[in-house]
Structure formats: C-alpha cells, structure tokens
Amino acid sequence: MEKVAGIGGIFFRAQDPKALKEWYAKHLGVGPAPECPDEPWQQDAGPTVFEAFPVKTEYFGREAQQWMINFRVRDLDAIVAQLRDGGIEVADVQKYPYGSFARIHDPEGNPIELWQPA
C-alpha cells in the first residue's frame, strides 16, 4: 500500500495571520509559508503522532478548540527557558516514559504542546 510521507502543512484560521506567523517564527523558529524561491521550514526527521480525540475531550482546553499542534524539540528545558525569557507563560514540564511535555498558547489562545521524546 502506498502511504503519505509526512505532514506537508498545517493550515488554520487566525484573527491576525501576519502577527501570528511572526510570533511562531520569533518564539518557535517556524517560518511562514514561502514565496518562491524561499525554502519552507524544514522539520527534523522523527516520530509524528496522528491521533483523533473524543469530541468531548478537555485535553485541548476550551471546548471550541478543534485542534492542537505538538512540536518535537531537542532540548525541552532550553526552549522552556527561552520562551519564559520571552515573556511566554509555560505550563510545568510533565515527564512520561515516552518523553517530556510542556504546554504554551499562542497569542490567539491556541494550545501548543512541546514534546522531547524519550
């Protein structure tokens, strides 16, 4: 069976797309969609979890939230310190056998999970 090779993009609505793209680039290093001949943001090879949650989940936060992005990181402690230095509130790091997690929210309240695989 032929299968997809990875995520080609993540697309979502925003109240202020320009400001939100700048926030993601500044604080997480995720550049905006390119205009030729620029290169898009390149992710490192590694695991990607694709998971559906029950419609009534509280995991994403507010009930109207339909999605949440999880970014893999190499050094969770370092990026948490960097984000806090940038004035971004970071939830306490949670450790599990499969890795460590921290949660932040972008300026529009969208949850972002940061994951350092074990």
PDB file of N, CA and C in Angstrom, residues 2-95:
ATOM      1  N   GLU A   2       0.574   2.192  -0.865  1.00  0.00           N
ATOM      2  CA  GLU A   2       1.265   3.483  -0.857  1.00  0.00           C
ATOM      3  C   GLU A   2       0.716   4.301   0.303  1.00  0.00           C
ATOM      4  N   LYS A   3       1.582   5.057   0.973  1.00  0.00           N
ATOM      5  CA  LYS A   3       1.128   5.889   2.092  1.00  0.00           C
ATOM      6  C   LYS A   3       1.779   7.257   2.032  1.00  0.00           C
ATOM      7  N   VAL A   4       1.246   8.185   2.774  1.00  0.00           N
ATOM      8  CA  VAL A   4       1.804   9.528   2.781  1.00  0.00           C
ATOM      9  C   VAL A   4       3.179   9.506   3.435  1.00  0.00           C
ATOM     10  N   ALA A   5       4.012  10.505   3.102  1.00  0.00           N
ATOM     11  CA  ALA A   5       5.385  10.549   3.586  1.00  0.00           C
ATOM     12  C   ALA A   5       5.582  11.492   4.760  1.00  0.00           C
ATOM     13  N   GLY A   6       4.575  12.266   5.103  1.00  0.00           N
ATOM     14  CA  GLY A   6       4.716  13.203   6.213  1.00  0.00           C
ATOM     15  C   GLY A   6       3.699  14.316   6.090  1.00  0.00           C
ATOM     16  N   ILE A   7       3.740  15.216   7.019  1.00  0.00           N
ATOM     17  CA  ILE A   7       2.831  16.354   7.015  1.00  0.00           C
ATOM     18  C   ILE A   7       3.405  17.425   6.105  1.00  0.00           C
ATOM     19  N   GLY A   8       2.623  17.850   5.143  1.00  0.00           N
ATOM     20  CA  GLY A   8       3.077  18.863   4.194  1.00  0.00           C
ATOM     21  C   GLY A   8       2.742  20.279   4.620  1.00  0.00           C
ATOM     22  N   GLY A   9       1.845  20.433   5.559  1.00  0.00           N
ATOM     23  CA  GLY A   9       1.481  21.759   6.039  1.00  0.00           C
ATOM     24  C   GLY A   9       0.415  21.660   7.101  1.00  0.00           C
ATOM     25  N   ILE A  10       0.324  22.689   7.886  1.00  0.00           N
ATOM     26  CA  ILE A  10      -0.723  22.810   8.895  1.00  0.00           C
ATOM     27  C   ILE A  10      -1.380  24.153   8.627  1.00  0.00           C
ATOM     28  N   PHE A  11      -2.679  24.133   8.401  1.00  0.00           N
ATOM     29  CA  PHE A  11      -3.399  25.331   7.997  1.00  0.00           C
ATOM     30  C   PHE A  11      -4.541  25.582   8.963  1.00  0.00           C
ATOM     31  N   PHE A  12      -4.685  26.820   9.401  1.00  0.00           N
ATOM     32  CA  PHE A  12      -5.750  27.157  10.347  1.00  0.00           C
ATOM     33  C   PHE A  12      -6.087  28.629  10.222  1.00  0.00           C
ATOM     34  N   ARG A  13      -7.257  28.978  10.714  1.00  0.00           N
ATOM     35  CA  ARG A  13      -7.712  30.364  10.666  1.00  0.00           C
ATOM     36  C   ARG A  13      -7.104  31.158  11.813  1.00  0.00           C
ATOM     37  N   ALA A  14      -6.921  32.454  11.595  1.00  0.00           N
ATOM     38  CA  ALA A  14      -6.381  33.333  12.633  1.00  0.00           C
ATOM     39  C   ALA A  14      -7.022  34.707  12.520  1.00  0.00           C
ATOM     40  N   GLN A  15      -7.171  35.369  13.650  1.00  0.00           N
ATOM     41  CA  GLN A  15      -7.705  36.729  13.654  1.00  0.00           C
ATOM     42  C   GLN A  15      -6.718  37.693  12.987  1.00  0.00           C
ATOM     43  N   ASP A  16      -5.420  37.477  13.251  1.00  0.00           N
ATOM     44  CA  ASP A  16      -4.370  38.325  12.688  1.00  0.00           C
ATOM     45  C   ASP A  16      -3.259  37.413  12.153  1.00  0.00           C
ATOM     46  N   PRO A  17      -3.434  36.843  10.957  1.00  0.00           N
ATOM     47  CA  PRO A  17      -2.468  35.887  10.429  1.00  0.00           C
ATOM     48  C   PRO A  17      -1.033  36.405  10.393  1.00  0.00           C
ATOM     49  N   LYS A  18      -0.835  37.655   9.993  1.00  0.00           N
ATOM     50  CA  LYS A  18       0.526  38.201   9.892  1.00  0.00           C
ATOM     51  C   LYS A  18       1.208  38.211  11.257  1.00  0.00           C
ATOM     52  N   ALA A  19       0.523  38.720  12.270  1.00  0.00           N
ATOM     53  CA  ALA A  19       1.108  38.776  13.615  1.00  0.00           C
ATOM     54  C   ALA A  19       1.351  37.378  14.167  1.00  0.00           C
ATOM     55  N   LEU A  20       0.440  36.467  13.912  1.00  0.00           N
ATOM     56  CA  LEU A  20       0.598  35.112  14.429  1.00  0.00           C
ATOM     57  C   LEU A  20       1.781  34.407  13.764  1.00  0.00           C
ATOM     58  N   LYS A  21       1.940  34.585  12.447  1.00  0.00           N
ATOM     59  CA  LYS A  21       3.098  33.996  11.760  1.00  0.00           C
ATOM     60  C   LYS A  21       4.400  34.564  12.316  1.00  0.00           C
ATOM     61  N   GLU A  22       4.420  35.852  12.605  1.00  0.00           N
ATOM     62  CA  GLU A  22       5.624  36.467  13.183  1.00  0.00           C
ATOM     63  C   GLU A  22       5.915  35.898  14.572  1.00  0.00           C
ATOM     64  N   TRP A  23       4.874  35.667  15.375  1.00  0.00           N
ATOM     65  CA  TRP A  23       5.044  35.103  16.725  1.00  0.00           C
ATOM     66  C   TRP A  23       5.645  33.705  16.635  1.00  0.00           C
ATOM     67  N   TYR A  24       5.109  32.848  15.751  1.00  0.00           N
ATOM     68  CA  TYR A  24       5.630  31.484  15.590  1.00  0.00           C
ATOM     69  C   TYR A  24       7.085  31.509  15.126  1.00  0.00           C
ATOM     70  N   ALA A  25       7.431  32.392  14.219  1.00  0.00           N
ATOM     71  CA  ALA A  25       8.806  32.493  13.737  1.00  0.00           C
ATOM     72  C   ALA A  25       9.740  32.972  14.845  1.00  0.00           C
ATOM     73  N   LYS A  26       9.329  33.991  15.589  1.00  0.00           N
ATOM     74  CA  LYS A  26      10.178  34.571  16.634  1.00  0.00           C
ATOM     75  C   LYS A  26      10.395  33.618  17.801  1.00  0.00           C
ATOM     76  N   HIS A  27       9.338  32.985  18.286  1.00  0.00           N
ATOM     77  CA  HIS A  27       9.443  32.203  19.516  1.00  0.00           C
ATOM     78  C   HIS A  27       9.691  30.718  19.303  1.00  0.00           C
ATOM     79  N   LEU A  28       9.299  30.174  18.155  1.00  0.00           N
ATOM     80  CA  LEU A  28       9.461  28.734  17.938  1.00  0.00           C
ATOM     81  C   LEU A  28      10.305  28.398  16.713  1.00  0.00           C
ATOM     82  N   GLY A  29      10.697  29.405  15.944  1.00  0.00           N
ATOM     83  CA  GLY A  29      11.545  29.155  14.779  1.00  0.00           C
ATOM     84  C   GLY A  29      10.811  28.548  13.597  1.00  0.00           C
ATOM     85  N   VAL A  30       9.483  28.626  13.592  1.00  0.00           N
ATOM     86  CA  VAL A  30       8.684  28.091  12.495  1.00  0.00           C
ATOM     87  C   VAL A  30       8.406  29.231  11.531  1.00  0.00           C
ATOM     88  N   GLY A  31       9.080  29.203  10.399  1.00  0.00           N
ATOM     89  CA  GLY A  31       8.915  30.267   9.430  1.00  0.00           C
ATOM     90  C   GLY A  31       7.587  30.165   8.700  1.00  0.00           C
ATOM     91  N   PRO A  32       7.126  31.263   8.121  1.00  0.00           N
ATOM     92  CA  PRO A  32       5.861  31.262   7.378  1.00  0.00           C
ATOM     93  C   PRO A  32       5.999  30.530   6.048  1.00  0.00           C
ATOM     94  N   ALA A  33       4.877  30.306   5.398  1.00  0.00           N
ATOM     95  CA  ALA A  33       4.889  29.676   4.074  1.00  0.00           C
ATOM     96  C   ALA A  33       5.755  30.513   3.138  1.00  0.00           C
ATOM     97  N   PRO A  34       6.560  29.847   2.330  1.00  0.00           N
ATOM     98  CA  PRO A  34       7.486  30.580   1.468  1.00  0.00           C
ATOM     99  C   PRO A  34       6.818  31.136   0.220  1.00  0.00           C
ATOM    100  N   GLU A  35       7.462  32.148  -0.305  1.00  0.00           N
ATOM    101  CA  GLU A  35       7.133  32.628  -1.641  1.00  0.00           C
ATOM    102  C   GLU A  35       8.368  32.312  -2.466  1.00  0.00           C
ATOM    103  N   CYS A  36       8.176  31.695  -3.609  1.00  0.00           N
ATOM    104  CA  CYS A  36       9.309  31.255  -4.422  1.00  0.00           C
ATOM    105  C   CYS A  36      10.331  32.375  -4.529  1.00  0.00           C
ATOM    106  N   PRO A  37      11.600  32.107  -4.446  1.00  0.00           N
ATOM    107  CA  PRO A  37      12.242  30.805  -4.344  1.00  0.00           C
ATOM    108  C   PRO A  37      12.604  30.413  -2.904  1.00  0.00           C
ATOM    109  N   ASP A  38      11.999  31.020  -1.878  1.00  0.00           N
ATOM    110  CA  ASP A  38      12.334  30.692  -0.491  1.00  0.00           C
ATOM    111  C   ASP A  38      12.023  29.240  -0.158  1.00  0.00           C
ATOM    112  N   GLU A  39      12.763  28.708   0.804  1.00  0.00           N
ATOM    113  CA  GLU A  39      12.542  27.350   1.293  1.00  0.00           C
ATOM    114  C   GLU A  39      11.557  27.391   2.447  1.00  0.00           C
ATOM    115  N   PRO A  40      10.666  26.404   2.542  1.00  0.00           N
ATOM    116  CA  PRO A  40       9.788  26.342   3.706  1.00  0.00           C
ATOM    117  C   PRO A  40      10.567  25.858   4.932  1.00  0.00           C
ATOM    118  N   TRP A  41       9.961  25.995   6.091  1.00  0.00           N
ATOM    119  CA  TRP A  41      10.525  25.461   7.324  1.00  0.00           C
ATOM    120  C   TRP A  41      10.744  23.968   7.150  1.00  0.00           C
ATOM    121  N   GLN A  42      11.900  23.475   7.529  1.00  0.00           N
ATOM    122  CA  GLN A  42      12.230  22.053   7.421  1.00  0.00           C
ATOM    123  C   GLN A  42      12.219  21.435   8.812  1.00  0.00           C
ATOM    124  N   GLN A  43      11.448  20.384   8.983  1.00  0.00           N
ATOM    125  CA  GLN A  43      11.431  19.718  10.274  1.00  0.00           C
ATOM    126  C   GLN A  43      12.454  18.597  10.294  1.00  0.00           C
ATOM    127  N   ASP A  44      12.940  18.276  11.492  1.00  0.00           N
ATOM    128  CA  ASP A  44      13.864  17.161  11.661  1.00  0.00           C
ATOM    129  C   ASP A  44      13.097  15.852  11.524  1.00  0.00           C
ATOM    130  N   ALA A  45      13.767  14.825  11.052  1.00  0.00           N
ATOM    131  CA  ALA A  45      13.150  13.505  10.980  1.00  0.00           C
ATOM    132  C   ALA A  45      12.856  13.021  12.395  1.00  0.00           C
ATOM    133  N   GLY A  46      11.776  12.320  12.544  1.00  0.00           N
ATOM    134  CA  GLY A  46      11.420  11.774  13.850  1.00  0.00           C
ATOM    135  C   GLY A  46       9.973  11.376  13.882  1.00  0.00           C
ATOM    136  N   PRO A  47       9.534  10.914  15.036  1.00  0.00           N
ATOM    137  CA  PRO A  47       8.159  10.429  15.132  1.00  0.00           C
ATOM    138  C   PRO A  47       7.128  11.550  15.009  1.00  0.00           C
ATOM    139  N   THR A  48       6.007  11.219  14.399  1.00  0.00           N
ATOM    140  CA  THR A  48       4.868  12.124  14.303  1.00  0.00           C
ATOM    141  C   THR A  48       3.641  11.338  14.732  1.00  0.00           C
ATOM    142  N   VAL A  49       2.908  11.861  15.696  1.00  0.00           N
ATOM    143  CA  VAL A  49       1.701  11.193  16.183  1.00  0.00           C
ATOM    144  C   VAL A  49       0.494  11.820  15.487  1.00  0.00           C
ATOM    145  N   PHE A  50      -0.341  10.984  14.928  1.00  0.00           N
ATOM    146  CA  PHE A  50      -1.587  11.409  14.292  1.00  0.00           C
ATOM    147  C   PHE A  50      -2.702  10.739  15.076  1.00  0.00           C
ATOM    148  N   GLU A  51      -3.447  11.511  15.840  1.00  0.00           N
ATOM    149  CA  GLU A  51      -4.401  10.925  16.780  1.00  0.00           C
ATOM    150  C   GLU A  51      -5.700  11.726  16.825  1.00  0.00           C
ATOM    151  N   ALA A  52      -6.806  11.038  16.763  1.00  0.00           N
ATOM    152  CA  ALA A  52      -8.116  11.661  16.940  1.00  0.00           C
ATOM    153  C   ALA A  52      -8.503  11.548  18.414  1.00  0.00           C
ATOM    154  N   PHE A  53      -9.085  12.599  18.952  1.00  0.00           N
ATOM    155  CA  PHE A  53      -9.539  12.622  20.335  1.00  0.00           C
ATOM    156  C   PHE A  53     -11.064  12.639  20.364  1.00  0.00           C
ATOM    157  N   PRO A  54     -11.668  12.171  21.437  1.00  0.00           N
ATOM    158  CA  PRO A  54     -13.130  12.261  21.546  1.00  0.00           C
ATOM    159  C   PRO A  54     -13.586  13.717  21.477  1.00  0.00           C
ATOM    160  N   VAL A  55     -14.749  13.949  20.918  1.00  0.00           N
ATOM    161  CA  VAL A  55     -15.261  15.303  20.746  1.00  0.00           C
ATOM    162  C   VAL A  55     -15.386  16.039  22.082  1.00  0.00           C
ATOM    163  N   LYS A  56     -15.574  15.343  23.167  1.00  0.00           N
ATOM    164  CA  LYS A  56     -15.753  15.964  24.482  1.00  0.00           C
ATOM    165  C   LYS A  56     -14.442  16.070  25.272  1.00  0.00           C
ATOM    166  N   THR A  57     -13.299  15.849  24.635  1.00  0.00           N
ATOM    167  CA  THR A  57     -12.031  15.911  25.362  1.00  0.00           C
ATOM    168  C   THR A  57     -11.809  17.275  26.003  1.00  0.00           C
ATOM    169  N   GLU A  58     -11.177  17.271  27.144  1.00  0.00           N
ATOM    170  CA  GLU A  58     -10.783  18.517  27.811  1.00  0.00           C
ATOM    171  C   GLU A  58      -9.298  18.789  27.593  1.00  0.00           C
ATOM    172  N   TYR A  59      -8.639  17.890  26.882  1.00  0.00           N
ATOM    173  CA  TYR A  59      -7.192  17.968  26.699  1.00  0.00           C
ATOM    174  C   TYR A  59      -6.753  19.214  25.946  1.00  0.00           C
ATOM    175  N   PHE A  60      -7.566  19.700  25.006  1.00  0.00           N
ATOM    176  CA  PHE A  60      -7.194  20.861  24.200  1.00  0.00           C
ATOM    177  C   PHE A  60      -7.491  22.184  24.887  1.00  0.00           C
ATOM    178  N   GLY A  61      -8.172  22.151  26.017  1.00  0.00           N
ATOM    179  CA  GLY A  61      -8.536  23.391  26.691  1.00  0.00           C
ATOM    180  C   GLY A  61      -9.979  23.741  26.398  1.00  0.00           C
ATOM    181  N   ARG A  62     -10.188  24.945  25.899  1.00  0.00           N
ATOM    182  CA  ARG A  62     -11.561  25.411  25.678  1.00  0.00           C
ATOM    183  C   ARG A  62     -12.328  24.481  24.734  1.00  0.00           C
ATOM    184  N   GLU A  63     -13.617  24.365  24.992  1.00  0.00           N
ATOM    185  CA  GLU A  63     -14.448  23.409  24.264  1.00  0.00           C
ATOM    186  C   GLU A  63     -14.495  23.652  22.757  1.00  0.00           C
ATOM    187  N   ALA A  64     -14.424  24.900  22.339  1.00  0.00           N
ATOM    188  CA  ALA A  64     -14.499  25.225  20.916  1.00  0.00           C
ATOM    189  C   ALA A  64     -13.207  24.879  20.167  1.00  0.00           C
ATOM    190  N   GLN A  65     -12.129  24.584  20.884  1.00  0.00           N
ATOM    191  CA  GLN A  65     -10.837  24.290  20.259  1.00  0.00           C
ATOM    192  C   GLN A  65     -10.917  22.968  19.504  1.00  0.00           C
ATOM    193  N   GLN A  66     -10.686  23.000  18.208  1.00  0.00           N
ATOM    194  CA  GLN A  66     -10.814  21.807  17.373  1.00  0.00           C
ATOM    195  C   GLN A  66      -9.482  21.126  17.060  1.00  0.00           C
ATOM    196  N   TRP A  67      -8.376  21.763  17.374  1.00  0.00           N
ATOM    197  CA  TRP A  67      -7.085  21.195  17.033  1.00  0.00           C
ATOM    198  C   TRP A  67      -6.035  21.637  18.047  1.00  0.00           C
ATOM    199  N   MET A  68      -4.941  20.926  18.079  1.00  0.00           N
ATOM    200  CA  MET A  68      -3.785  21.317  18.893  1.00  0.00           C
ATOM    201  C   MET A  68      -2.548  20.805  18.168  1.00  0.00           C
ATOM    202  N   ILE A  69      -1.519  21.614  18.111  1.00  0.00           N
ATOM    203  CA  ILE A  69      -0.283  21.181  17.466  1.00  0.00           C
ATOM    204  C   ILE A  69       0.711  20.760  18.542  1.00  0.00           C
ATOM    205  N   ASN A  70       1.483  19.759  18.215  1.00  0.00           N
ATOM    206  CA  ASN A  70       2.534  19.252  19.089  1.00  0.00           C
ATOM    207  C   ASN A  70       3.831  19.350  18.295  1.00  0.00           C
ATOM    208  N   PHE A  71       4.782  20.127  18.811  1.00  0.00           N
ATOM    209  CA  PHE A  71       6.085  20.246  18.161  1.00  0.00           C
ATOM    210  C   PHE A  71       7.107  19.404  18.916  1.00  0.00           C
ATOM    211  N   ARG A  72       7.889  18.612  18.169  1.00  0.00           N
ATOM    212  CA  ARG A  72       9.020  17.903  18.770  1.00  0.00           C
ATOM    213  C   ARG A  72      10.151  18.904  18.997  1.00  0.00           C
ATOM    214  N   VAL A  73      10.860  18.764  20.107  1.00  0.00           N
ATOM    215  CA  VAL A  73      12.010  19.623  20.408  1.00  0.00           C
ATOM    216  C   VAL A  73      13.185  18.740  20.813  1.00  0.00           C
ATOM    217  N   ARG A  74      14.393  19.254  20.625  1.00  0.00           N
ATOM    218  CA  ARG A  74      15.597  18.513  21.021  1.00  0.00           C
ATOM    219  C   ARG A  74      15.898  18.678  22.500  1.00  0.00           C
ATOM    220  N   ASP A  75      15.679  19.892  23.032  1.00  0.00           N
ATOM    221  CA  ASP A  75      16.024  20.202  24.422  1.00  0.00           C
ATOM    222  C   ASP A  75      14.882  21.000  25.040  1.00  0.00           C
ATOM    223  N   LEU A  76      13.970  20.303  25.705  1.00  0.00           N
ATOM    224  CA  LEU A  76      12.784  20.945  26.255  1.00  0.00           C
ATOM    225  C   LEU A  76      13.137  21.999  27.289  1.00  0.00           C
ATOM    226  N   ASP A  77      14.084  21.688  28.171  1.00  0.00           N
ATOM    227  CA  ASP A  77      14.465  22.661  29.207  1.00  0.00           C
ATOM    228  C   ASP A  77      14.972  23.962  28.580  1.00  0.00           C
ATOM    229  N   ALA A  78      15.767  23.853  27.520  1.00  0.00           N
ATOM    230  CA  ALA A  78      16.318  25.048  26.874  1.00  0.00           C
ATOM    231  C   ALA A  78      15.224  25.887  26.222  1.00  0.00           C
ATOM    232  N   ILE A  79      14.282  25.239  25.520  1.00  0.00           N
ATOM    233  CA  ILE A  79      13.241  26.032  24.848  1.00  0.00           C
ATOM    234  C   ILE A  79      12.267  26.603  25.869  1.00  0.00           C
ATOM    235  N   VAL A  80      12.017  25.893  26.969  1.00  0.00           N
ATOM    236  CA  VAL A  80      11.153  26.428  28.029  1.00  0.00           C
ATOM    237  C   VAL A  80      11.784  27.692  28.614  1.00  0.00           C
ATOM    238  N   ALA A  81      13.079  27.646  28.901  1.00  0.00           N
ATOM    239  CA  ALA A  81      13.774  28.825  29.431  1.00  0.00           C
ATOM    240  C   ALA A  81      13.723  29.978  28.433  1.00  0.00           C
ATOM    241  N   GLN A  82      13.946  29.681  27.162  1.00  0.00           N
ATOM    242  CA  GLN A  82      13.915  30.704  26.107  1.00  0.00           C
ATOM    243  C   GLN A  82      12.535  31.347  26.025  1.00  0.00           C
ATOM    244  N   LEU A  83      11.484  30.536  26.066  1.00  0.00           N
ATOM    245  CA  LEU A  83      10.120  31.059  25.988  1.00  0.00           C
ATOM    246  C   LEU A  83       9.790  31.913  27.202  1.00  0.00           C
ATOM    247  N   ARG A  84      10.154  31.441  28.382  1.00  0.00           N
ATOM    248  CA  ARG A  84       9.892  32.214  29.598  1.00  0.00           C
ATOM    249  C   ARG A  84      10.652  33.537  29.569  1.00  0.00           C
ATOM    250  N   ASP A  85      11.895  33.509  29.067  1.00  0.00           N
ATOM    251  CA  ASP A  85      12.659  34.750  28.923  1.00  0.00           C
ATOM    252  C   ASP A  85      11.971  35.714  27.951  1.00  0.00           C
ATOM    253  N   GLY A  86      11.212  35.163  27.002  1.00  0.00           N
ATOM    254  CA  GLY A  86      10.476  35.973  26.036  1.00  0.00           C
ATOM    255  C   GLY A  86       9.109  36.404  26.546  1.00  0.00           C
ATOM    256  N   GLY A  87       8.820  36.105  27.821  1.00  0.00           N
ATOM    257  CA  GLY A  87       7.561  36.537  28.418  1.00  0.00           C
ATOM    258  C   GLY A  87       6.383  35.615  28.139  1.00  0.00           C
ATOM    259  N   ILE A  88       6.659  34.411  27.695  1.00  0.00           N
ATOM    260  CA  ILE A  88       5.583  33.460  27.385  1.00  0.00           C
ATOM    261  C   ILE A  88       5.378  32.528  28.573  1.00  0.00           C
ATOM    262  N   GLU A  89       4.128  32.391  28.990  1.00  0.00           N
ATOM    263  CA  GLU A  89       3.786  31.502  30.096  1.00  0.00           C
ATOM    264  C   GLU A  89       3.888  30.056  29.620  1.00  0.00           C
ATOM    265  N   VAL A  90       4.621  29.251  30.389  1.00  0.00           N
ATOM    266  CA  VAL A  90       4.814  27.843  30.051  1.00  0.00           C
ATOM    267  C   VAL A  90       4.326  27.006  31.222  1.00  0.00           C
ATOM    268  N   ALA A  91       3.452  26.035  30.932  1.00  0.00           N
ATOM    269  CA  ALA A  91       2.993  25.121  31.977  1.00  0.00           C
ATOM    270  C   ALA A  91       4.170  24.267  32.432  1.00  0.00           C
ATOM    271  N   ASP A  92       4.106  23.781  33.655  1.00  0.00           N
ATOM    272  CA  ASP A  92       5.175  22.937  34.181  1.00  0.00           C
ATOM    273  C   ASP A  92       5.405  21.728  33.283  1.00  0.00           C
ATOM    274  N   VAL A  93       6.651  21.326  33.190  1.00  0.00           N
ATOM    275  CA  VAL A  93       7.029  20.177  32.374  1.00  0.00           C
ATOM    276  C   VAL A  93       6.482  18.905  33.019  1.00  0.00           C
ATOM    277  N   GLN A  94       5.871  18.066  32.189  1.00  0.00           N
ATOM    278  CA  GLN A  94       5.358  16.770  32.616  1.00  0.00           C
ATOM    279  C   GLN A  94       6.238  15.694  31.996  1.00  0.00           C
ATOM    280  N   LYS A  95       6.645  14.721  32.802  1.00  0.00           N
ATOM    281  CA  LYS A  95       7.518  13.648  32.305  1.00  0.00           C
ATOM    282  C   LYS A  95       6.763  12.323  32.288  1.00  0.00           C
TER     283      LYS A  95
END
